[in-house]
């Protein structure tokens, strides 16, 4: 199968175009460098490959270096049928800088090229028209005006793309007879002739930026948005969580009513619904987190947030570009660590990757939600818009961020890598404000839930089965006389200083496979011990058991700091090329988490 290569600068609608052409739902983010891997999907009889957004063939980051390296490989490959260069019609000059470089490279390798003039709907909104026929003559390549968002011109583009892929030799760029000129000069001239005037595009954007980036208000607005982000995880998800908990409980009662009393009934009740069911209750919070971050990404605010954060983060040895990996880390540390490739400075990139695990990822959400529900009363403020549990959620996330910044400061002092070299200036393109494209956003939310369940549920199921077998036998449900109790009492001295008994010790140990296993493990343990209680009501069972406030807060702090994810350790090793750094972080964060938990249990 021949390949069609899709390239373009960041924030040009390229990823959305890829989605429209392939039917796949790749993440669309309105910030440079979020897409850090090659994505592919089938279009007609071709393989469409989406390359990371790039500003120039001269790389400034590892992300761009990867894209440029793969682009050169594609140009040399006989499997490459065509190059599609995506242009931002609202910012033609910047798009053409890279577009012209790609055109010249394709001409050098006798590859066909067509240009997708994307976001034409934005241009039309300003009452402007672009003469694509004349622009195509000047570029020496076919140009199709279209909008991947509103689908204007998409059918014509698809038709032209298929024709070009079938006969690529007819779309090799026409070499200009004029004397060679600098790319920047040509792009500026073409933009002046065909594109929107910069002041037209920037007028509305600047009015909004004057408010959001105000020296006095900008920081406060940013903090308010971040607070509402984490508050929403608890308040907005609560109705869905209640519905899921009720559904799990009712399903458990219905299913077990058909089973005879005995080991099979106990297994389904305790391991299936007590373990896996307890974990499913917290999936709505993952969906809310993904939805809110998606809104910030697609609207264009994240780039502004990176700009706001650059100066404060620089005090800790970081860059404004560290903000995006940090925020992404609240969903999952693995893509966030990979997103750190966009940071130009090797030292800042390394520090960012080493501190991302301190961001509270979605796997911690079930743990936080469970412990907060047990320890913190549901006190309402401002007519229910805020509550004490949501505020506690924000505090836990805030502690993780502060810890990351303190560790960054320490690493900045200890890391000599590239420290004496002159730092490149912080340059960031501010995308235009746009309404999110709702269909991909909703699909992204649903996909995040599916992926989280697919990744976590098998591990939780296996752990729940193992814990149930060890906890049920040899006395058929007498937990205190079980094999698991013997193991738990053996390791209990490690966790006794934290105010936790052997059940929590077992749950903590198995959660080093994946943090979210903690909830499933406790669900199984309390299911065996409290078989007559509400099957899905794990929080109620723990509350009745009498978890001490100090021990509970210490446990939350432990999960804020500890690196309990084998996949994250492997990713850090892969990105840094150092086994010493990866396992050093695992041990270091584990010891720090234990000390913080011990202090909390001792003082509260």
XYZ file of C-alpha atoms in Angstrom:
604
model
C 0.000 0.000 0.000
C 1.419 3.376 -1.050
C 1.762 6.208 1.492
C 0.447 9.779 1.385
C 2.443 12.022 3.704
C 0.595 14.821 5.522
C 2.777 17.656 6.825
C 2.295 21.227 8.032
C 2.974 23.649 10.820
C 1.332 23.300 14.259
C -2.131 24.818 14.804
C -2.974 24.648 11.106
C -5.867 22.165 11.383
C -3.696 19.319 10.097
C -4.727 16.736 12.698
C -8.416 17.498 12.160
C -7.916 17.097 8.403
C -6.265 13.736 9.079
C -9.289 12.686 11.122
C -11.716 13.742 8.391
C -9.788 11.853 5.718
C -9.255 8.621 7.643
C -12.261 8.514 9.951
C -9.863 8.062 12.867
C -10.108 10.312 15.882
C -6.603 11.457 16.598
C -6.186 13.978 19.394
C -6.468 17.561 18.096
C -4.602 20.061 20.261
C -4.286 23.786 19.669
C -0.708 23.985 20.951
C 2.589 23.457 19.104
C 4.163 20.043 19.549
C 1.370 18.090 21.169
C 1.460 15.479 18.384
C 4.843 13.828 18.906
C 4.439 10.550 17.025
C 3.599 9.577 13.466
C -0.059 8.590 13.091
C -1.448 6.653 10.159
C -4.830 5.611 8.830
C -6.369 4.323 5.632
C -7.622 6.772 2.995
C -9.098 5.228 -0.139
C -6.460 2.677 -1.199
C -3.600 4.576 0.455
C -2.005 4.835 3.882
C -2.217 8.429 5.120
C 0.621 9.295 7.526
C 0.261 12.355 9.781
C 3.614 13.895 10.698
C 4.189 16.066 13.791
C 3.655 19.804 13.256
C 6.857 21.510 12.127
C 7.742 25.164 11.519
C 10.852 24.582 9.419
C 13.161 21.893 8.031
C 15.733 23.199 10.527
C 14.788 21.512 13.809
C 14.628 23.288 17.170
C 13.341 20.365 19.235
C 13.449 16.571 19.337
C 9.873 16.536 18.102
C 10.760 18.517 14.971
C 13.965 16.522 14.578
C 11.915 13.313 14.436
C 9.479 14.786 11.909
C 12.229 16.096 9.630
C 14.198 12.853 9.795
C 11.117 10.813 8.864
C 10.195 13.288 6.124
C 13.614 12.855 4.482
C 13.187 9.072 4.728
C 9.755 9.366 3.100
C 11.186 11.459 0.258
C 13.726 8.703 -0.479
C 11.141 5.912 -0.249
C 9.444 4.439 -3.310
C 6.388 3.759 -1.130
C 5.638 7.479 -0.878
C 3.045 8.365 -3.506
C 2.380 11.998 -2.615
C 3.130 14.815 -0.172
C 0.192 16.862 1.166
C 1.250 20.138 2.753
C -1.395 21.679 4.997
C -1.454 25.507 5.113
C -3.189 27.752 7.641
C -5.147 30.183 5.450
C -5.355 32.702 8.307
C -1.558 32.785 8.720
C -0.324 32.195 5.234
C 3.165 33.639 5.611
C 4.186 31.362 8.481
C 2.666 28.309 6.836
C 4.391 28.983 3.508
C 7.843 29.138 5.094
C 7.630 25.409 5.763
C 5.449 24.750 2.719
C 7.999 26.188 0.310
C 10.784 24.168 1.932
C 8.710 20.995 1.510
C 7.961 21.901 -2.117
C 11.657 22.355 -2.906
C 12.546 19.100 -1.129
C 9.854 17.225 -3.085
C 11.121 18.716 -6.354
C 14.602 17.518 -5.481
C 13.296 13.947 -5.039
C 10.698 14.041 -7.872
C 7.749 13.635 -5.529
C 4.291 15.012 -6.192
C 2.952 17.758 -3.889
C -0.443 19.360 -3.342
C -1.368 22.095 -0.874
C -4.440 21.985 1.379
C -5.355 25.596 2.157
C -7.122 24.825 5.442
C -9.302 27.040 7.659
C -10.749 28.842 4.641
C -13.948 29.315 6.680
C -12.027 31.634 9.033
C -10.826 33.684 6.054
C -14.352 33.936 4.650
C -15.608 35.036 8.060
C -13.424 38.130 7.669
C -14.918 38.754 4.192
C -11.739 37.804 2.354
C -11.268 35.477 -0.627
C -8.026 33.773 -1.687
C -7.400 33.286 -5.415
C -6.225 29.663 -5.310
C -5.745 29.497 -9.095
C -3.164 32.286 -9.084
C -1.600 31.039 -5.846
C -1.191 27.592 -7.437
C 0.600 29.182 -10.419
C 3.008 31.013 -8.126
C 3.673 27.891 -6.040
C 3.922 25.566 -9.029
C 1.606 23.115 -7.245
C -2.122 22.419 -6.987
C -3.890 24.310 -4.168
C -7.281 23.356 -2.692
C -9.146 25.772 -0.436
C -11.061 23.871 2.243
C -12.021 23.669 5.905
C -11.571 20.456 7.867
C -13.881 21.873 10.539
C -16.890 23.010 8.480
C -16.181 20.614 5.555
C -16.154 23.480 3.006
C -14.322 22.228 -0.101
C -13.472 18.881 1.538
C -15.169 16.787 -1.156
C -13.258 18.577 -3.920
C -10.035 18.157 -1.967
C -10.597 14.409 -1.531
C -11.275 14.026 -5.255
C -8.129 15.967 -6.116
C -6.092 14.039 -3.554
C -7.074 10.659 -5.028
C -6.293 11.888 -8.569
C -2.903 13.236 -7.456
C -2.028 10.009 -5.613
C -2.857 7.933 -8.717
C -0.765 10.124 -11.027
C 1.870 11.739 -8.757
C 4.213 12.440 -11.664
C 1.715 15.053 -12.893
C 1.969 16.883 -9.542
C 5.718 17.247 -9.253
C 6.314 20.976 -8.504
C 7.072 23.156 -11.505
C 10.494 24.672 -11.125
C 10.508 28.454 -11.300
C 12.505 30.089 -14.077
C 13.310 33.033 -11.795
C 16.571 33.320 -9.900
C 16.494 31.527 -6.511
C 15.292 33.709 -3.640
C 15.124 33.191 0.153
C 12.062 31.266 1.298
C 11.147 33.923 3.847
C 11.095 36.598 1.148
C 8.851 34.516 -1.134
C 6.430 33.566 1.659
C 6.120 37.202 2.730
C 5.436 38.304 -0.832
C 2.807 35.598 -1.452
C 1.122 36.303 1.865
C 0.971 39.999 1.067
C -0.586 39.224 -2.319
C -3.114 36.563 -1.296
C -3.448 36.346 2.468
C -5.355 38.176 5.162
C -3.847 41.333 6.547
C -2.282 40.572 9.930
C -4.120 43.386 11.709
C -7.482 41.941 10.585
C -6.734 38.561 12.159
C -5.123 39.952 15.280
C -7.631 42.699 16.107
C -10.182 40.461 17.840
C -7.521 38.152 19.245
C -5.658 41.062 20.812
C -8.796 42.325 22.534
C -9.215 38.970 24.269
C -5.483 38.719 25.007
C -5.509 42.165 26.595
C -7.830 40.674 29.207
C -6.476 37.117 29.581
C -2.787 38.123 29.437
C -3.127 41.266 31.541
C -0.200 41.705 33.936
C -2.543 42.027 36.902
C -5.479 39.811 35.941
C -3.809 37.178 33.736
C -2.285 35.204 36.598
C -5.474 35.362 38.671
C -7.609 34.216 35.714
C -5.177 31.347 35.114
C -5.361 30.224 38.761
C -9.156 30.475 38.683
C -9.345 28.351 35.512
C -7.027 25.731 37.014
C -9.059 25.701 40.245
C -12.304 25.241 38.326
C -10.642 22.478 36.276
C -9.898 20.378 39.336
C -13.100 21.351 41.125
C -15.114 20.179 38.128
C -13.528 16.723 38.335
C -15.398 16.142 41.573
C -18.581 18.236 41.273
C -19.473 17.613 37.615
C -18.719 13.906 37.812
C -20.696 13.237 40.999
C -24.092 12.525 39.328
C -22.451 10.159 36.830
C -20.493 8.452 39.603
C -23.685 7.930 41.614
C -25.384 6.478 38.541
C -22.502 4.083 37.846
C -22.368 3.003 41.504
C -26.111 2.311 41.496
C -25.834 0.419 38.195
C -22.968 -1.732 39.517
C -24.842 -2.429 42.750
C -28.116 -3.334 41.032
C -26.336 -5.470 38.439
C -24.499 -7.317 41.209
C -27.728 -8.048 43.048
C -29.400 -9.195 39.834
C -26.534 -11.468 38.718
C -25.863 -13.040 42.120
C -29.553 -13.808 42.602
C -29.190 -16.524 39.942
C -26.153 -18.112 41.608
C -26.290 -20.632 44.432
C -24.706 -19.719 47.747
C -21.073 -20.705 48.005
C -17.667 -19.974 46.568
C -18.870 -19.020 43.055
C -21.402 -16.525 44.430
C -18.776 -15.083 46.763
C -16.264 -14.790 43.895
C -18.679 -12.897 41.645
C -19.756 -10.668 44.526
C -16.347 -9.916 46.025
C -13.861 -10.153 43.165
C -15.975 -9.148 40.157
C -18.263 -6.484 41.576
C -16.329 -5.642 44.728
C -12.993 -5.292 42.904
C -13.598 -4.298 39.295
C -16.985 -2.695 40.081
C -15.492 -0.376 42.699
C -12.984 0.863 40.126
C -15.616 1.552 37.421
C -17.375 4.044 39.709
C -14.546 6.535 39.193
C -14.342 6.423 35.371
C -16.666 9.492 34.978
C -13.955 11.628 36.589
C -11.521 10.606 33.855
C -14.079 11.717 31.291
C -14.624 15.116 32.940
C -10.865 15.734 33.183
C -10.401 14.897 29.487
C -13.333 17.103 28.494
C -12.130 20.209 30.344
C -8.516 19.865 29.161
C -9.853 19.359 25.625
C -11.819 22.605 25.856
C -8.694 24.490 26.926
C -6.609 22.908 24.148
C -9.030 23.422 21.293
C -9.948 26.974 22.272
C -6.334 28.190 22.092
C -6.038 29.060 25.792
C -3.308 26.512 26.564
C -0.711 28.444 24.559
C -1.621 31.551 26.591
C -1.299 29.550 29.801
C 2.190 28.456 28.716
C 3.080 32.110 28.130
C 1.720 33.117 31.555
C 3.650 30.297 33.214
C 6.981 30.877 31.472
C 8.379 33.465 33.868
C 7.276 31.692 37.093
C 8.501 28.328 35.778
C 11.866 29.795 34.777
C 12.577 30.430 38.476
C 12.488 26.644 38.969
C 14.741 25.814 36.013
C 11.849 25.096 33.648
C 10.355 26.666 30.531
C 6.892 27.848 29.563
C 6.852 24.834 27.257
C 7.032 22.629 30.370
C 3.472 23.667 31.197
C 1.891 21.529 28.460
C 3.629 18.280 29.471
C 2.786 19.099 33.094
C -0.893 19.593 32.304
C -0.932 16.520 30.052
C 0.579 14.592 32.953
C -2.690 15.057 34.829
C -4.244 12.726 32.256
C -1.348 10.282 31.808
C 2.386 10.608 32.466
C 3.450 8.538 29.445
C 2.344 10.861 26.588
C 3.273 13.844 28.777
C 6.877 12.630 29.066
C 6.972 12.165 25.291
C 5.491 15.657 24.792
C 8.512 17.077 26.642
C 10.459 16.493 23.407
C 9.238 19.914 22.253
C 11.426 21.649 24.876
C 14.536 22.907 23.108
C 16.892 22.949 26.109
C 18.190 19.420 26.930
C 18.512 20.368 30.614
C 14.975 21.746 30.926
C 13.636 18.829 28.922
C 15.310 16.345 31.278
C 14.091 18.147 34.417
C 10.560 18.302 33.020
C 10.535 14.563 32.239
C 11.886 13.701 35.688
C 9.204 15.710 37.493
C 6.149 14.840 35.358
C 5.449 11.714 37.508
C 4.612 14.094 40.368
C 1.611 15.389 38.421
C -1.523 13.611 39.628
C -2.447 11.422 36.658
C -5.888 9.965 36.043
C -4.858 6.666 37.668
C -4.691 8.514 40.989
C -8.236 9.835 40.588
C -9.979 6.697 41.931
C -7.650 6.662 44.948
C -8.208 10.353 45.724
C -11.955 10.110 45.183
C -12.274 7.086 47.464
C -10.233 8.551 50.331
C -11.831 11.996 50.045
C -15.297 10.430 50.155
C -14.258 8.612 53.354
C -12.446 11.455 55.144
C -13.882 14.767 53.915
C -17.500 15.865 54.514
C -19.565 16.983 51.513
C -19.887 20.600 52.668
C -21.408 22.848 49.973
C -20.475 26.466 49.162
C -21.947 29.064 46.781
C -25.166 27.162 46.314
C -23.433 23.905 45.459
C -21.001 25.298 42.845
C -18.115 24.474 45.184
C -17.765 21.856 47.869
C -15.131 20.898 50.414
C -14.390 17.606 48.694
C -13.650 19.386 45.413
C -11.413 21.890 47.207
C -9.510 18.974 48.772
C -9.102 17.541 45.293
C -7.540 20.821 44.150
C -5.208 20.856 47.184
C -3.928 17.353 46.377
C -3.202 18.360 42.784
C -1.606 21.579 44.019
C 0.666 19.635 46.395
C 1.838 17.505 43.480
C 2.618 20.600 41.408
C 4.464 22.333 44.265
C 6.477 19.174 44.953
C 7.398 18.996 41.265
C 8.579 22.614 41.301
C 10.673 22.075 44.442
C 12.252 18.954 42.957
C 12.849 20.897 39.711
C 14.733 23.556 41.663
C 16.925 20.908 43.262
C 17.552 19.159 39.940
C 18.350 22.481 38.284
C 21.116 23.051 40.807
C 22.457 19.520 40.475
C 22.154 19.094 36.683
C 25.071 20.507 34.683
C 23.801 19.365 31.280
C 23.944 22.276 28.821
C 23.940 24.745 31.714
C 26.789 26.870 30.475
C 25.416 27.216 26.942
C 23.300 30.197 25.982
C 19.607 29.377 26.290
C 17.443 29.843 23.240
C 14.793 32.548 23.666
C 11.281 31.403 24.541
C 9.273 31.764 21.316
C 5.665 30.652 21.126
C 3.022 31.185 18.460
C -0.333 32.201 19.920
C -3.074 30.492 17.886
C -6.315 32.276 17.135
C -9.199 31.663 19.506
C -11.588 29.074 18.133
C -14.662 27.230 19.238
C -13.882 23.549 19.848
C -14.893 21.041 17.231
C -17.389 19.159 19.369
C -17.542 15.814 17.586
C -13.817 14.995 17.995
C -13.916 16.392 21.545
C -16.798 14.133 22.633
C -15.160 11.211 20.857
C -11.917 11.984 22.697
C -13.757 11.906 26.032
C -15.367 8.546 25.277
C -12.084 7.167 23.949
C -10.234 8.228 27.115
C -12.746 6.295 29.215
C -12.487 3.214 26.980
C -8.684 3.295 26.985
C -8.551 3.759 30.742
C -10.875 0.800 31.290
C -9.035 -1.348 28.736
C -5.677 -0.578 30.309
C -6.698 -0.866 33.945
C -9.551 -3.395 34.039
C -7.515 -6.499 33.021
C -4.844 -5.743 35.627
C -7.459 -5.022 38.293
C -9.347 -8.192 37.405
C -6.224 -10.387 37.678
C -5.177 -8.746 40.951
C -8.727 -9.018 42.321
C -8.857 -12.737 41.475
C -5.472 -13.391 43.102
C -6.386 -11.386 46.202
C -9.784 -13.091 46.430
C -8.265 -16.588 46.190
C -5.605 -15.789 48.788
C -8.131 -14.006 51.000
C -10.936 -16.588 50.706
C -8.992 -19.787 51.318
C -8.340 -21.956 53.248
C -11.253 -21.049 55.557
C -13.857 -20.186 52.876
C -14.134 -16.480 53.532
C -12.500 -16.083 56.955
C -10.190 -13.255 55.961
C -8.219 -13.166 59.195
C -7.330 -16.865 58.770
C -6.521 -16.651 55.069
C -3.267 -16.999 53.155
C -3.479 -13.299 52.337
C -3.679 -12.413 56.035
C -0.488 -14.371 56.666
C 1.318 -12.425 53.938
C -0.270 -9.139 55.068
C 0.751 -9.576 58.699
C 4.303 -10.333 57.553
C 4.592 -6.930 55.776
C 2.416 -5.037 58.273
C 5.399 -3.619 60.264
C 6.376 -1.598 57.161
C 3.027 0.209 57.102
C 2.227 0.287 60.834
C 4.149 3.598 61.323
C 1.769 5.107 58.751
C -1.263 4.081 60.832
C -2.309 1.455 58.252
C -3.064 -2.199 58.837
C -2.097 -5.141 56.634
C -5.054 -4.742 54.242
C -3.887 -1.312 53.149
C -0.311 -2.605 52.966
C -1.366 -5.333 50.530
C -3.356 -2.844 48.443
C -0.399 -0.447 48.309
C 2.061 -3.149 47.270
C -0.073 -4.487 44.411
C -0.790 -0.918 43.240
C 2.858 -0.550 42.232
C 1.728 -2.375 39.086
C -0.763 0.448 38.469
C -2.120 2.932 41.002
C -5.776 2.344 40.236
C -5.384 -1.288 41.389
C -5.482 0.074 44.955
C -9.246 0.614 44.743
C -9.928 -2.800 43.225
C -7.729 -4.543 45.798
C -9.459 -2.825 48.729
C -12.824 -3.502 47.102
C -12.041 -7.218 47.055
C -10.669 -7.240 50.613
C -13.602 -5.355 52.097
C -15.963 -7.387 49.928
C -14.727 -10.594 51.548
C -14.795 -9.073 55.011
C -18.136 -7.248 54.634
C -20.074 -9.582 52.378
C -23.428 -8.437 53.758
C -22.728 -4.734 53.139
C -23.567 -2.682 50.036
C -21.556 -4.398 47.287
C -20.375 -1.222 45.508
C -20.225 0.941 48.638
C -16.495 0.625 49.290
C -16.250 4.118 50.794
C -19.009 3.304 53.297
C -17.253 0.067 54.289
C -13.930 1.851 54.853
C -15.662 4.606 56.818
C -17.349 2.038 59.064
C -13.993 0.326 59.529
C -12.671 3.546 61.078
C -9.737 4.759 58.967
C -7.949 7.405 61.083
C -7.808 10.944 59.650
C -4.000 11.175 59.916
C -3.499 7.786 58.291
C -5.950 8.667 55.514
C -4.286 12.002 54.756
C -0.892 10.317 54.860
C -2.156 7.727 52.394
C -3.326 10.481 50.023
C 0.078 12.196 50.281
C 1.761 8.868 49.580
C -0.168 8.521 46.324
C 0.527 12.157 45.380
C 4.285 11.536 45.372
C 5.014 7.814 44.880
C 5.921 6.625 41.369
C 3.683 3.549 41.092
C 3.573 2.834 37.392
C 5.904 0.408 35.662
C 4.974 1.818 32.238
C 6.037 5.327 33.338
C 9.387 4.019 34.569
C 9.903 2.293 31.213
C 8.994 5.478 29.309
C 11.447 7.576 31.335
C 14.162 5.014 30.639
C 13.331 5.086 26.927
C 13.280 8.888 26.665
C 16.390 9.535 28.808
C 18.306 6.431 27.760
C 19.217 5.904 31.411
C 18.124 2.997 33.603
C 19.775 4.781 36.541
C 17.528 7.857 36.203
C 14.346 5.806 35.799
C 14.807 3.511 38.796
C 16.406 6.315 40.810
C 13.170 8.277 40.467
C 11.148 5.193 41.415
C 13.125 4.689 44.643
C 13.506 8.396 45.451
C 9.846 9.311 45.054
C 8.854 6.161 46.956
C 11.002 7.093 49.961
C 9.791 10.712 49.886
C 6.168 9.510 49.750
C 6.725 7.236 52.754
C 8.277 10.040 54.812
C 5.414 12.446 54.021
C 2.825 9.792 54.920
C 4.623 9.067 58.207
C 4.734 12.783 59.108
C 1.007 13.172 58.400
C 0.106 10.076 60.418
C 2.274 11.252 63.319
C 1.095 14.861 63.484
C -2.616 14.664 62.618
